[in-house]
């Protein structure tokens, strides 16, 4: 990079301008990725943190997509699944977003109904009590021993769990299935619905076995990760934010490509001279791509750092989640796509005729 | 090593027909000597130089260094590039220095192109810059040098790799008569010291007093038989 490094130093203004553009795009992509992840967690963490590997949804009509808002499983379905070979545990789980009232305030929460003693709740829940997530405790400004009214039913706070689980942007609370049925108005006995889904822990059950059981019971079984798409707020948010990120990545590649295209054209005379002096095309491509890589890595690193720093300073109410997936992955994507854009642009080096150095044809 | 141009012919497409820029040219430039190639615009001088440098493949004919065949119509571009890097020095009509490099770095670049550390040629580069009279300006970029100083740096750059053949295209076109004469004198002197076969293209005979031989070209052909001393 003998010439490239000196070009960077000599044409400082142009490269600083381009670096600023890369930094800003990186900042935006990283922030959006962190926001997407944060919002996804707010929408689905109560599902993704469940100690179960599959969820069984009822299908109200053939062809419908599984949805927590539409699913209702009966005691009969629950028992059928519990008896299936390869299913270690099958537990009903009620999911309902309700209004909660404490002495001081009201808030929306998602009530998760479980069998007393179920591992689906972070701590043991008994009838007449409620277990709060940290978010619910903060929103309702109450603690252990105080009372809260959920959907008209008064319950005592058994504990504040060490969990920030939430569902559809509302904090989670856990009650007994009996209390949940009263709150969620989902019937009680016989073939009446008892819960929203059945949470399975499987071992050795094949996909074919599960599909056969689904056919027999009129249900759809999803993995815990796939069940995120059954949360109504998740799919729309995630799709639109991910689309924005994808567009930004493509735009950044085009911007970098356009810059290096103009840069390569402006120095085509020098490239002809270098070729006439004996520089191979491979040397010149390495030099130009090295320059682009340096610019991209520097700009992306700075942009990622700024976004991470900025996100850390934001108040807790802004749902941004900084992880390797929301910082390093977009950064790598920006560098790879930027290099691709630069590569297409600097490829024109191969077509520059060294004869042009003589300016005499 | 002598430079031999043997039966070189070069044509360019010209609409539906073709234009013969170099027409069956034979020319020998002995090692350590400077042959000036004179002629009006469009006579084929620069085209002949381009073929001798491997920048353009001839339609017919051979370029030899000593007895070795170097460029023909079938020489791949990559090989031609390697030969230029390792065996040929070039000085262009305008100095064609790289804008971001200092005078010293223009010379050190040659080592980098050959995969060596730039510092490996530093003492040689400093010697050459001193020989062409711009050692005091070694840390200046082209924009900080005068036209004459830039051309001197270009000459030093062409010689830093100890080339067997030096090809010079109109080195005095942007200089006044006095400076032009000095530049040609410098080239012939350094080529002699180095033992390089030097082919120098010019349209101004008055600056060529120090060349060992002058050859005239017209319509793609050498007018006077090779070997005629006309200076």
Coordinates of C-alpha atoms in Angstrom, one line a residue:
Chain A
X1 CA 0.0 0.0 0.0
X2 CA 2.9 2.3 -0.8
X3 CA 0.9 4.6 -3.0
X4 CA -2.5 4.1 -1.2
X5 CA -1.3 5.2 2.2
X6 CA 0.3 8.3 0.7
X7 CA -2.9 9.1 -1.2
X8 CA -4.9 8.8 2.1
X9 CA -2.5 11.3 3.6
X10 CA -2.3 13.7 0.7
X11 CA -6.1 13.7 -0.2
X12 CA -7.1 13.9 3.4
X13 CA -10.2 16.1 2.8
X14 CA -11.8 13.7 0.4
X15 CA -11.1 10.6 2.5
X16 CA -12.2 12.3 5.8
X17 CA -15.5 13.2 4.1
X18 CA -16.0 9.6 2.9
X19 CA -15.0 8.3 6.4
X20 CA -17.7 10.6 8.0
X21 CA -20.3 9.1 5.7
X22 CA -19.2 5.5 6.6
X23 CA -19.2 6.4 10.3
X24 CA -22.8 7.8 10.1
X25 CA -24.1 4.9 8.1
X26 CA -22.5 2.5 10.6
X27 CA -24.0 4.4 13.5
X28 CA -27.4 4.2 12.0
X29 CA -27.2 0.5 11.1
X30 CA -25.8 -0.5 14.5
X31 CA -28.4 1.6 16.3
X32 CA -31.2 0.1 14.2
X33 CA -29.9 -3.5 14.8
X34 CA -29.7 -2.8 18.6
X35 CA -33.2 -1.3 18.5
X36 CA -34.6 -4.3 16.5
X37 CA -33.1 -6.7 19.0
X38 CA -34.3 -4.7 22.0
X39 CA -37.8 -4.5 20.6
X40 CA -37.8 -8.2 19.8
X41 CA -36.8 -9.0 23.4
X42 CA -39.6 -6.7 24.6
X43 CA -42.0 -8.6 22.4
X44 CA -40.9 -12.1 22.9
X45 CA -38.6 -12.7 25.9
X46 CA -41.4 -14.3 27.9
X47 CA -41.6 -16.9 25.2
X48 CA -37.9 -17.3 24.2
X49 CA -36.8 -17.7 27.9
X50 CA -39.3 -20.5 28.6
X51 CA -37.7 -23.8 29.8
X52 CA -39.4 -25.7 26.9
X53 CA -38.2 -26.5 23.4
X54 CA -41.6 -26.5 21.6
X55 CA -45.0 -24.8 21.9
X56 CA -48.2 -26.4 20.6
X57 CA -50.8 -24.0 19.2
X58 CA -54.4 -24.7 18.4
X59 CA -55.5 -23.9 14.8
X60 CA -58.9 -22.2 14.8
X61 CA -59.2 -22.6 11.0
X62 CA -57.1 -24.6 8.5
X63 CA -54.5 -22.4 6.9
X64 CA -54.3 -19.9 9.7
X65 CA -50.9 -19.0 11.1
X66 CA -50.3 -19.9 14.7
X67 CA -50.9 -16.9 17.0
X68 CA -50.9 -16.5 20.8
X69 CA -54.0 -14.2 20.4
X70 CA -56.0 -16.9 18.6
X71 CA -54.7 -20.2 20.2
X72 CA -56.8 -22.0 22.8
X73 CA -55.8 -25.6 23.9
X74 CA -58.2 -27.9 25.8
X75 CA -57.4 -30.4 28.5
X76 CA -57.9 -33.2 26.0
X77 CA -55.2 -31.8 23.7
X78 CA -52.9 -31.3 26.6
X79 CA -53.3 -34.9 27.7
X80 CA -52.8 -36.2 24.2
X81 CA -49.5 -34.4 23.9
X82 CA -48.4 -35.4 27.4
X83 CA -48.8 -39.1 26.4
X84 CA -46.8 -38.8 23.1
X85 CA -43.6 -40.9 23.1
X86 CA -40.6 -38.6 23.2
X87 CA -42.4 -35.9 25.1
X88 CA -40.8 -35.5 28.6
X89 CA -43.1 -32.8 29.9
X90 CA -46.2 -31.1 28.5
X91 CA -47.6 -28.2 30.5
X92 CA -50.4 -25.8 29.7
X93 CA -49.4 -22.2 29.5
X94 CA -51.9 -19.4 29.5
X95 CA -51.0 -16.1 27.9
X96 CA -53.2 -13.0 28.2
X97 CA -52.5 -9.3 28.2
X98 CA -54.5 -7.6 30.9
X99 CA -54.9 -4.4 32.9
X100 CA -53.2 -4.4 36.3
X101 CA -54.1 -2.0 39.1
X102 CA -52.0 -1.4 42.2
X103 CA -52.6 1.1 44.9
X104 CA -50.6 3.7 43.2
X105 CA -51.1 3.2 39.4
X106 CA -52.3 1.0 36.6
X107 CA -50.3 -0.7 33.8
X108 CA -50.7 -3.2 31.1
X109 CA -49.1 -6.6 31.8
X110 CA -49.1 -10.0 30.3
X111 CA -50.3 -12.7 32.6
X112 CA -48.7 -16.1 32.2
X113 CA -50.8 -18.9 33.8
X114 CA -49.0 -22.0 34.9
X115 CA -49.7 -25.1 36.9
X116 CA -48.6 -24.5 40.6
X117 CA -45.0 -25.7 40.9
X118 CA -44.4 -25.6 37.1
X119 CA -40.9 -24.8 35.9
X120 CA -42.4 -22.4 33.3
X121 CA -42.5 -19.7 36.0
X122 CA -39.2 -18.5 37.5
X123 CA -40.5 -19.3 41.0
X124 CA -43.3 -21.3 42.5
X125 CA -46.7 -19.7 42.0
X126 CA -49.8 -20.7 44.1
X127 CA -53.4 -19.8 43.6
X128 CA -54.3 -16.3 45.0
X129 CA -50.7 -15.0 44.4
X130 CA -48.9 -13.4 41.6
X131 CA -45.2 -13.4 40.7
X132 CA -44.0 -10.1 39.2
X133 CA -41.2 -9.5 36.7
X134 CA -38.9 -6.6 37.6
X135 CA -40.5 -4.6 34.8
X136 CA -44.0 -5.2 36.2
X137 CA -42.9 -4.3 39.7
X138 CA -41.4 -1.0 38.5
X139 CA -44.4 -0.1 36.4
X140 CA -46.9 -0.9 39.2
X141 CA -44.6 0.5 41.9
X142 CA -45.3 -2.4 44.2
X143 CA -43.3 -5.2 46.0
X144 CA -43.7 -8.5 47.8
X145 CA -46.7 -8.7 50.1
X146 CA -48.7 -5.9 48.4
X147 CA -51.8 -6.6 46.4
X148 CA -52.5 -6.1 42.7
X149 CA -55.8 -6.4 40.8
X150 CA -55.5 -8.4 37.5
X151 CA -58.6 -8.3 35.3
X152 CA -60.8 -7.7 38.3
X153 CA -59.2 -10.5 40.5
X154 CA -57.2 -9.3 43.5
X155 CA -53.9 -11.2 44.1
X156 CA -51.1 -10.9 46.6
X157 CA -47.6 -10.4 45.2
X158 CA -45.7 -13.5 46.3
X159 CA -42.3 -12.2 45.0
X160 CA -40.6 -10.1 42.4
X161 CA -38.7 -12.6 40.3
X162 CA -35.2 -11.9 39.0
X163 CA -36.5 -11.8 35.4
X164 CA -37.3 -8.9 33.0
X165 CA -39.4 -11.1 30.8
X166 CA -42.0 -9.3 28.7
X167 CA -44.5 -10.1 26.0
X168 CA -45.8 -7.8 23.3
X169 CA -44.1 -4.8 25.0
X170 CA -45.7 -5.4 28.3
X171 CA -44.0 -6.8 31.4
X172 CA -44.8 -10.4 32.4
X173 CA -46.5 -11.6 35.6
X174 CA -47.1 -15.2 36.6
X175 CA -50.2 -16.6 38.2
X176 CA -51.6 -20.1 38.8
X177 CA -53.5 -21.5 35.8
X178 CA -56.7 -21.3 37.8
X179 CA -56.3 -17.6 38.4
X180 CA -55.3 -17.1 34.8
X181 CA -58.4 -18.9 33.6
X182 CA -60.5 -16.4 35.6
X183 CA -58.5 -13.5 34.3
X184 CA -58.2 -14.8 30.7
X185 CA -61.8 -16.0 30.6
X186 CA -60.8 -19.3 28.9
X187 CA -63.3 -21.8 30.5
X188 CA -62.2 -24.5 32.9
X189 CA -63.1 -28.2 32.5
X190 CA -63.9 -30.9 30.0
X191 CA -63.2 -29.9 26.4
X192 CA -63.3 -26.2 27.2
X193 CA -60.1 -24.3 26.6
X194 CA -57.7 -24.4 29.6
X195 CA -54.8 -22.5 28.3
X196 CA -53.3 -20.7 25.3
X197 CA -50.6 -23.2 24.3
X198 CA -48.9 -26.4 25.6
X199 CA -45.2 -26.1 26.3
X200 CA -43.3 -29.3 25.5
X201 CA -39.9 -30.6 26.6
X202 CA -39.0 -33.3 24.1
X203 CA -36.3 -35.9 23.8
X204 CA -36.1 -38.2 20.9
X205 CA -39.4 -37.1 19.4
X206 CA -38.9 -36.8 15.6
X207 CA -40.3 -34.0 13.5
X208 CA -42.5 -36.7 11.8
X209 CA -43.9 -37.8 15.2
X210 CA -44.7 -34.2 16.1
X211 CA -46.3 -33.6 12.7
X212 CA -48.4 -36.7 13.0
X213 CA -49.6 -35.6 16.5
X214 CA -50.4 -32.2 15.1
X215 CA -52.5 -33.7 12.4
X216 CA -54.3 -35.9 14.9
X217 CA -55.0 -33.1 17.4
X218 CA -55.6 -30.2 14.9
X219 CA -52.6 -28.3 16.3
X220 CA -49.3 -26.7 15.1
X221 CA -46.1 -27.2 16.9
X222 CA -43.4 -24.6 16.7
X223 CA -39.9 -24.5 18.1
X224 CA -39.4 -21.8 20.8
X225 CA -37.5 -19.6 18.4
X226 CA -40.2 -19.9 15.6
X227 CA -42.9 -19.2 18.2
X228 CA -41.7 -15.6 18.2
X229 CA -43.6 -15.1 14.9
X230 CA -46.8 -16.0 16.7
X231 CA -46.5 -12.8 18.8
X232 CA -48.5 -10.3 16.8
X233 CA -46.3 -7.3 17.5
X234 CA -43.1 -9.1 16.7
X235 CA -43.4 -10.0 13.0
X236 CA -44.4 -6.5 11.8
X237 CA -41.7 -4.7 13.8
X238 CA -39.0 -7.1 13.0
X239 CA -39.7 -7.2 9.3
X240 CA -39.8 -3.4 8.9
X241 CA -36.7 -2.8 11.0
X242 CA -34.7 -5.6 9.3
X243 CA -35.7 -4.3 5.9
X244 CA -34.4 -0.8 6.9
X245 CA -31.1 -2.4 7.9
X246 CA -30.8 -4.3 4.7
X247 CA -31.5 -1.2 2.7
X248 CA -28.9 0.7 4.7
X249 CA -26.3 -2.0 4.0
X250 CA -27.0 -1.9 0.3
X251 CA -26.9 1.9 0.3
X252 CA -23.6 1.9 2.1
X253 CA -22.1 -0.5 -0.5
X254 CA -23.4 1.8 -3.3
X255 CA -22.0 4.9 -1.6
X256 CA -18.6 3.3 -1.1
X257 CA -18.7 2.0 -4.6
X258 CA -19.6 5.4 -6.0
X259 CA -16.8 7.1 -4.1
X260 CA -14.1 4.6 -5.3
X261 CA -15.5 4.7 -8.8
X262 CA -15.0 8.5 -8.9
X263 CA -11.7 8.2 -7.1
X264 CA -10.4 5.5 -9.6
X265 CA -11.5 7.6 -12.6
X266 CA -9.8 10.7 -11.2
X267 CA -6.5 8.8 -10.9
X268 CA -6.7 6.8 -14.1
X269 CA -3.8 8.9 -15.5
X270 CA -1.6 7.9 -12.5
X271 CA -2.7 4.3 -12.8
X272 CA -1.6 4.3 -16.5
X273 CA 1.8 5.7 -15.4
X274 CA 2.1 3.1 -12.7
X275 CA 1.3 0.4 -15.3
X276 CA 3.8 1.9 -17.7
X277 CA 6.5 1.9 -15.0
X278 CA 5.8 -1.9 -14.4
X279 CA 3.1 -2.1 -11.7
X280 CA 1.1 -5.3 -12.3
X281 CA -2.7 -5.2 -12.3
X282 CA -2.7 -7.4 -9.2
X283 CA -0.4 -4.9 -7.3
X284 CA -2.7 -2.0 -8.3
X285 CA -5.9 -3.9 -7.2
X286 CA -4.3 -4.8 -3.9
X287 CA -3.3 -1.2 -3.4
X288 CA -6.7 0.1 -4.1
X289 CA -8.6 -2.5 -2.2
X290 CA -6.2 -2.1 0.8
X291 CA -7.1 1.6 0.7
X292 CA -10.8 0.8 0.7
X293 CA -10.4 -1.8 3.5
X294 CA -8.5 0.7 5.6
X295 CA -11.1 3.4 5.1
X296 CA -14.0 0.9 5.8
X297 CA -12.5 -0.7 8.9
X298 CA -11.6 2.7 10.4
X299 CA -15.0 4.2 9.6
X300 CA -17.0 1.2 10.7
X301 CA -15.0 0.7 13.9
X302 CA -15.6 4.4 14.8
X303 CA -19.3 4.3 13.9
X304 CA -19.8 1.1 15.9
X305 CA -18.0 2.5 18.9
X306 CA -20.1 5.7 18.8
X307 CA -23.3 3.7 18.4
X308 CA -22.4 1.5 21.3
X309 CA -21.4 4.4 23.5
X310 CA -24.5 6.3 22.5
X311 CA -26.8 3.4 23.2
X312 CA -25.2 2.8 26.6
X313 CA -26.0 6.4 27.5
X314 CA -29.7 6.2 26.6
X315 CA -32.3 5.9 29.3
X316 CA -33.5 2.4 30.1
X317 CA -36.9 3.2 28.6
X318 CA -35.3 3.0 25.1
X319 CA -35.2 -0.7 24.2
X320 CA -31.8 -1.1 22.7
X321 CA -29.9 -4.3 23.1
X322 CA -26.1 -4.2 22.5
X323 CA -24.8 -7.7 21.7
X324 CA -22.2 -9.1 19.3
X325 CA -25.1 -9.8 16.9
X326 CA -26.2 -6.1 16.9
X327 CA -22.7 -4.6 16.7
X328 CA -20.1 -7.0 15.3
X329 CA -22.4 -8.6 12.7
X330 CA -23.6 -5.4 11.1
X331 CA -20.0 -4.1 11.2
X332 CA -18.8 -7.2 9.4
X333 CA -21.7 -6.8 6.9
X334 CA -20.8 -3.2 6.2
X335 CA -17.2 -4.0 5.7
X336 CA -17.9 -7.0 3.4
X337 CA -20.5 -5.2 1.3
X338 CA -18.4 -2.0 1.2
X339 CA -15.4 -4.0 -0.1
X340 CA -17.7 -5.6 -2.6
X341 CA -18.8 -2.1 -3.8
X342 CA -15.2 -0.9 -3.8
X343 CA -14.1 -4.0 -5.6
X344 CA -16.6 -3.5 -8.5
X345 CA -15.4 0.1 -8.8
X346 CA -11.7 -0.5 -8.7
X347 CA -12.0 -3.4 -11.1
X348 CA -11.9 -0.7 -13.9
X349 CA -8.2 -0.6 -13.1
X350 CA -7.8 -3.7 -15.2
X351 CA -9.0 -1.9 -18.2
X352 CA -6.7 1.1 -18.0
X353 CA -4.2 1.1 -20.9
X354 CA -0.6 1.9 -19.9
X355 CA -0.2 3.4 -23.3
X356 CA -2.2 6.4 -22.1
X357 CA 0.9 7.4 -20.1
X358 CA 2.6 8.3 -23.3
X359 CA -0.5 10.4 -24.3
X360 CA 0.4 9.6 -27.9
X361 CA -1.6 7.3 -30.0
Chain B
X1 CA 22.9 -4.6 -23.8
X2 CA 22.0 -3.3 -27.3
X3 CA 18.4 -2.6 -28.2
X4 CA 17.3 -4.1 -31.5
X5 CA 14.0 -3.2 -33.2
X6 CA 13.5 -5.6 -36.1
X7 CA 10.9 -5.3 -38.8
X8 CA 8.5 -3.6 -36.5
X9 CA 5.1 -2.8 -38.0
X10 CA 2.1 -1.3 -36.0
X11 CA -1.3 -0.4 -37.4
X12 CA -4.3 1.2 -35.7
X13 CA -7.9 0.9 -36.8
X14 CA -9.0 4.1 -38.5
X15 CA -12.7 3.9 -39.2
X16 CA -13.3 1.1 -41.7
X17 CA -9.6 1.1 -42.8
X18 CA -6.4 1.1 -40.8
X19 CA -3.5 3.5 -40.2
X20 CA 0.1 2.3 -40.4
X21 CA 1.9 4.1 -37.5
X22 CA 5.1 2.1 -37.7
X23 CA 6.0 0.6 -41.1
X24 CA 8.7 -2.2 -41.1
X25 CA 11.2 -0.3 -38.9
X26 CA 14.7 -1.7 -38.2
X27 CA 16.8 0.2 -35.7
X28 CA 19.6 -0.7 -33.3
X29 CA 20.6 1.3 -30.3
X30 CA 24.0 0.3 -28.9
X31 CA 24.4 -0.1 -25.1
X32 CA 25.6 3.1 -23.4
X33 CA 24.6 5.3 -26.4
X34 CA 21.7 7.6 -27.0
X35 CA 19.8 7.6 -30.3
X36 CA 17.6 10.5 -30.9
X37 CA 14.5 9.9 -33.0
X38 CA 13.3 13.0 -34.7
X39 CA 10.3 13.6 -36.8
X40 CA 7.2 15.7 -37.2
X41 CA 3.9 15.0 -35.3
X42 CA 2.3 11.8 -36.5
X43 CA 5.4 10.4 -38.0
X44 CA 5.2 7.4 -35.7
X45 CA 8.0 8.2 -33.2
X46 CA 5.9 7.7 -30.0
X47 CA 4.2 4.7 -31.5
X48 CA 7.6 3.1 -32.1
X49 CA 8.6 4.0 -28.5
X50 CA 5.4 2.4 -27.2
X51 CA 6.2 -0.8 -29.1
X52 CA 9.8 -0.8 -27.8
X53 CA 8.5 -0.4 -24.3
X54 CA 6.0 -3.3 -24.7
X55 CA 3.1 -0.8 -24.1
X56 CA 1.6 -1.8 -27.4
X57 CA 2.1 -5.2 -29.2
X58 CA 3.4 -4.8 -32.8
X59 CA 1.5 -6.4 -35.6
X60 CA 4.8 -7.8 -36.9
X61 CA 8.4 -7.7 -35.8
X62 CA 10.5 -8.3 -32.7
X63 CA 12.1 -6.2 -30.0
X64 CA 15.4 -7.7 -28.7
X65 CA 17.6 -6.8 -25.8
X66 CA 21.0 -8.2 -26.9
X67 CA 20.2 -11.5 -28.5
X68 CA 17.1 -12.1 -26.3
X69 CA 13.7 -11.7 -27.9
X70 CA 11.6 -9.6 -25.4
X71 CA 8.5 -8.3 -27.2
X72 CA 6.6 -9.7 -30.1
X73 CA 3.0 -9.6 -31.3
X74 CA 2.3 -12.5 -28.9
X75 CA 3.9 -11.3 -25.7
X76 CA 1.3 -11.4 -22.9
X77 CA 0.6 -8.1 -21.2
X78 CA 1.7 -9.4 -17.8
X79 CA 5.1 -10.4 -19.2
X80 CA 5.5 -7.0 -20.9
X81 CA 4.7 -5.3 -17.5
X82 CA 7.4 -7.5 -15.8
X83 CA 10.0 -6.7 -18.5
X84 CA 9.3 -2.9 -18.1
X85 CA 9.7 -3.1 -14.4
X86 CA 12.9 -5.1 -14.5
X87 CA 14.7 -4.0 -17.6
X88 CA 13.3 -0.7 -18.9
X89 CA 13.4 2.9 -17.7
X90 CA 10.8 5.3 -19.1
X91 CA 10.7 9.1 -19.1
X92 CA 7.4 10.6 -20.4
X93 CA 6.6 13.7 -22.3
X94 CA 5.3 15.4 -19.1
X95 CA 7.1 14.2 -15.9
X96 CA 4.0 12.1 -14.8
X97 CA 5.1 12.0 -11.2
X98 CA 2.6 10.7 -8.7
X99 CA 0.9 13.6 -6.9
X100 CA 1.0 12.1 -3.4
X101 CA 4.7 11.0 -3.4
X102 CA 7.7 13.1 -2.5
X103 CA 10.7 13.2 -5.0
X104 CA 12.5 10.5 -3.0
X105 CA 9.4 8.3 -2.8
X106 CA 9.0 8.5 -6.6
X107 CA 12.2 6.6 -6.8
X108 CA 11.6 4.3 -3.8
X109 CA 8.3 3.2 -5.4
X110 CA 10.4 1.2 -7.9
X111 CA 11.7 -1.1 -5.1
X112 CA 8.2 -1.5 -3.8
X113 CA 6.9 -2.5 -7.2
X114 CA 9.6 -5.2 -7.3
X115 CA 8.5 -6.5 -3.9
X116 CA 11.5 -5.0 -2.0
X117 CA 11.6 -2.6 0.9
X118 CA 11.6 1.0 -0.3
X119 CA 14.5 1.8 2.0
X120 CA 16.6 -0.8 0.1
X121 CA 17.1 1.7 -2.8
X122 CA 17.4 4.8 -0.6
X123 CA 21.1 5.5 -1.0
X124 CA 20.9 4.8 -4.8
X125 CA 17.9 7.1 -5.0
X126 CA 19.7 9.9 -3.1
X127 CA 22.7 9.5 -5.4
X128 CA 20.5 9.9 -8.5
X129 CA 18.6 12.9 -7.1
X130 CA 22.0 14.5 -6.4
X131 CA 23.2 13.6 -9.9
X132 CA 20.1 15.3 -11.5
X133 CA 20.5 18.3 -9.1
X134 CA 17.4 18.0 -7.0
X135 CA 18.7 16.4 -3.8
X136 CA 17.7 19.4 -1.8
X137 CA 14.1 18.9 -2.9
X138 CA 13.8 15.2 -2.1
X139 CA 11.0 15.7 0.5
X140 CA 8.9 17.9 -1.8
X141 CA 5.8 16.7 -3.7
X142 CA 5.4 17.4 -7.4
X143 CA 3.2 20.4 -6.8
X144 CA 6.1 22.0 -4.9
X145 CA 8.6 21.6 -7.7
X146 CA 9.2 23.6 -10.9
X147 CA 8.6 22.0 -14.3
X148 CA 12.4 21.4 -14.8
X149 CA 12.8 19.9 -11.4
X150 CA 9.9 17.6 -12.0
X151 CA 11.5 16.4 -15.2
X152 CA 14.8 15.8 -13.5
X153 CA 13.0 13.7 -10.8
X154 CA 11.3 11.7 -13.6
X155 CA 14.8 11.0 -15.2
X156 CA 16.1 9.8 -11.8
X157 CA 13.1 7.6 -11.4
X158 CA 13.7 6.0 -14.8
X159 CA 17.2 5.1 -13.8
X160 CA 16.8 3.9 -10.2
X161 CA 16.2 0.3 -11.3
X162 CA 19.5 0.3 -13.4
X163 CA 17.6 -0.4 -16.6
X164 CA 19.2 -2.0 -19.6
X165 CA 17.1 0.2 -21.9
X166 CA 16.0 3.8 -21.4
X167 CA 13.1 5.0 -23.4
X168 CA 12.5 8.8 -23.4
X169 CA 9.4 10.5 -25.0
X170 CA 9.7 14.2 -25.8
X171 CA 11.4 15.2 -22.5
X172 CA 11.9 18.8 -23.5
X173 CA 8.5 19.6 -24.8
X174 CA 7.5 21.6 -21.7
X175 CA 10.9 23.2 -21.2
X176 CA 12.6 26.3 -22.7
X177 CA 15.6 25.7 -25.0
X178 CA 18.3 26.0 -22.4
X179 CA 16.6 23.7 -19.8
X180 CA 15.7 21.3 -22.6
X181 CA 19.3 21.1 -23.8
X182 CA 20.5 20.5 -20.2
X183 CA 17.9 17.7 -19.7
X184 CA 19.0 15.9 -22.9
X185 CA 22.7 16.3 -21.8
X186 CA 21.8 14.9 -18.4
X187 CA 20.1 11.9 -20.0
X188 CA 22.9 11.1 -22.4
X189 CA 25.5 11.4 -19.7
X190 CA 23.6 9.2 -17.2
X191 CA 22.8 6.6 -19.9
X192 CA 26.4 6.5 -20.8
X193 CA 27.5 6.0 -17.2
X194 CA 24.9 3.3 -16.7
X195 CA 25.5 1.5 -20.0
X196 CA 21.8 1.8 -21.0
X197 CA 20.7 1.7 -24.6
X198 CA 18.7 5.0 -24.8
X199 CA 16.1 5.8 -27.5
X200 CA 15.0 9.4 -27.1
X201 CA 12.1 10.8 -29.1
X202 CA 12.0 14.5 -29.8
X203 CA 10.7 17.0 -32.3
X204 CA 13.3 19.6 -31.5
X205 CA 16.7 18.9 -33.0
X206 CA 18.3 21.9 -31.4
X207 CA 18.3 20.3 -28.0
X208 CA 20.0 17.1 -29.2
X209 CA 23.6 18.2 -29.5
X210 CA 24.8 15.5 -27.0
X211 CA 23.0 12.6 -28.5
X212 CA 25.3 10.0 -30.1
X213 CA 23.1 9.6 -33.2
X214 CA 20.0 11.1 -34.7
X215 CA 17.5 9.2 -36.8
X216 CA 14.6 10.7 -38.6
X217 CA 11.2 9.2 -39.1
X218 CA 8.4 10.1 -41.5
X219 CA 5.1 8.3 -42.2
X220 CA 6.1 5.5 -40.0
X221 CA 9.4 4.8 -41.7
X222 CA 13.0 5.5 -40.8
X223 CA 14.2 8.0 -43.4
X224 CA 17.9 7.5 -42.9
X225 CA 19.5 4.1 -42.7
X226 CA 20.1 2.9 -39.1
X227 CA 23.7 3.7 -38.0
X228 CA 23.9 7.1 -39.7
X229 CA 25.5 9.6 -37.4
X230 CA 23.7 12.8 -38.0
X231 CA 24.1 14.8 -34.8

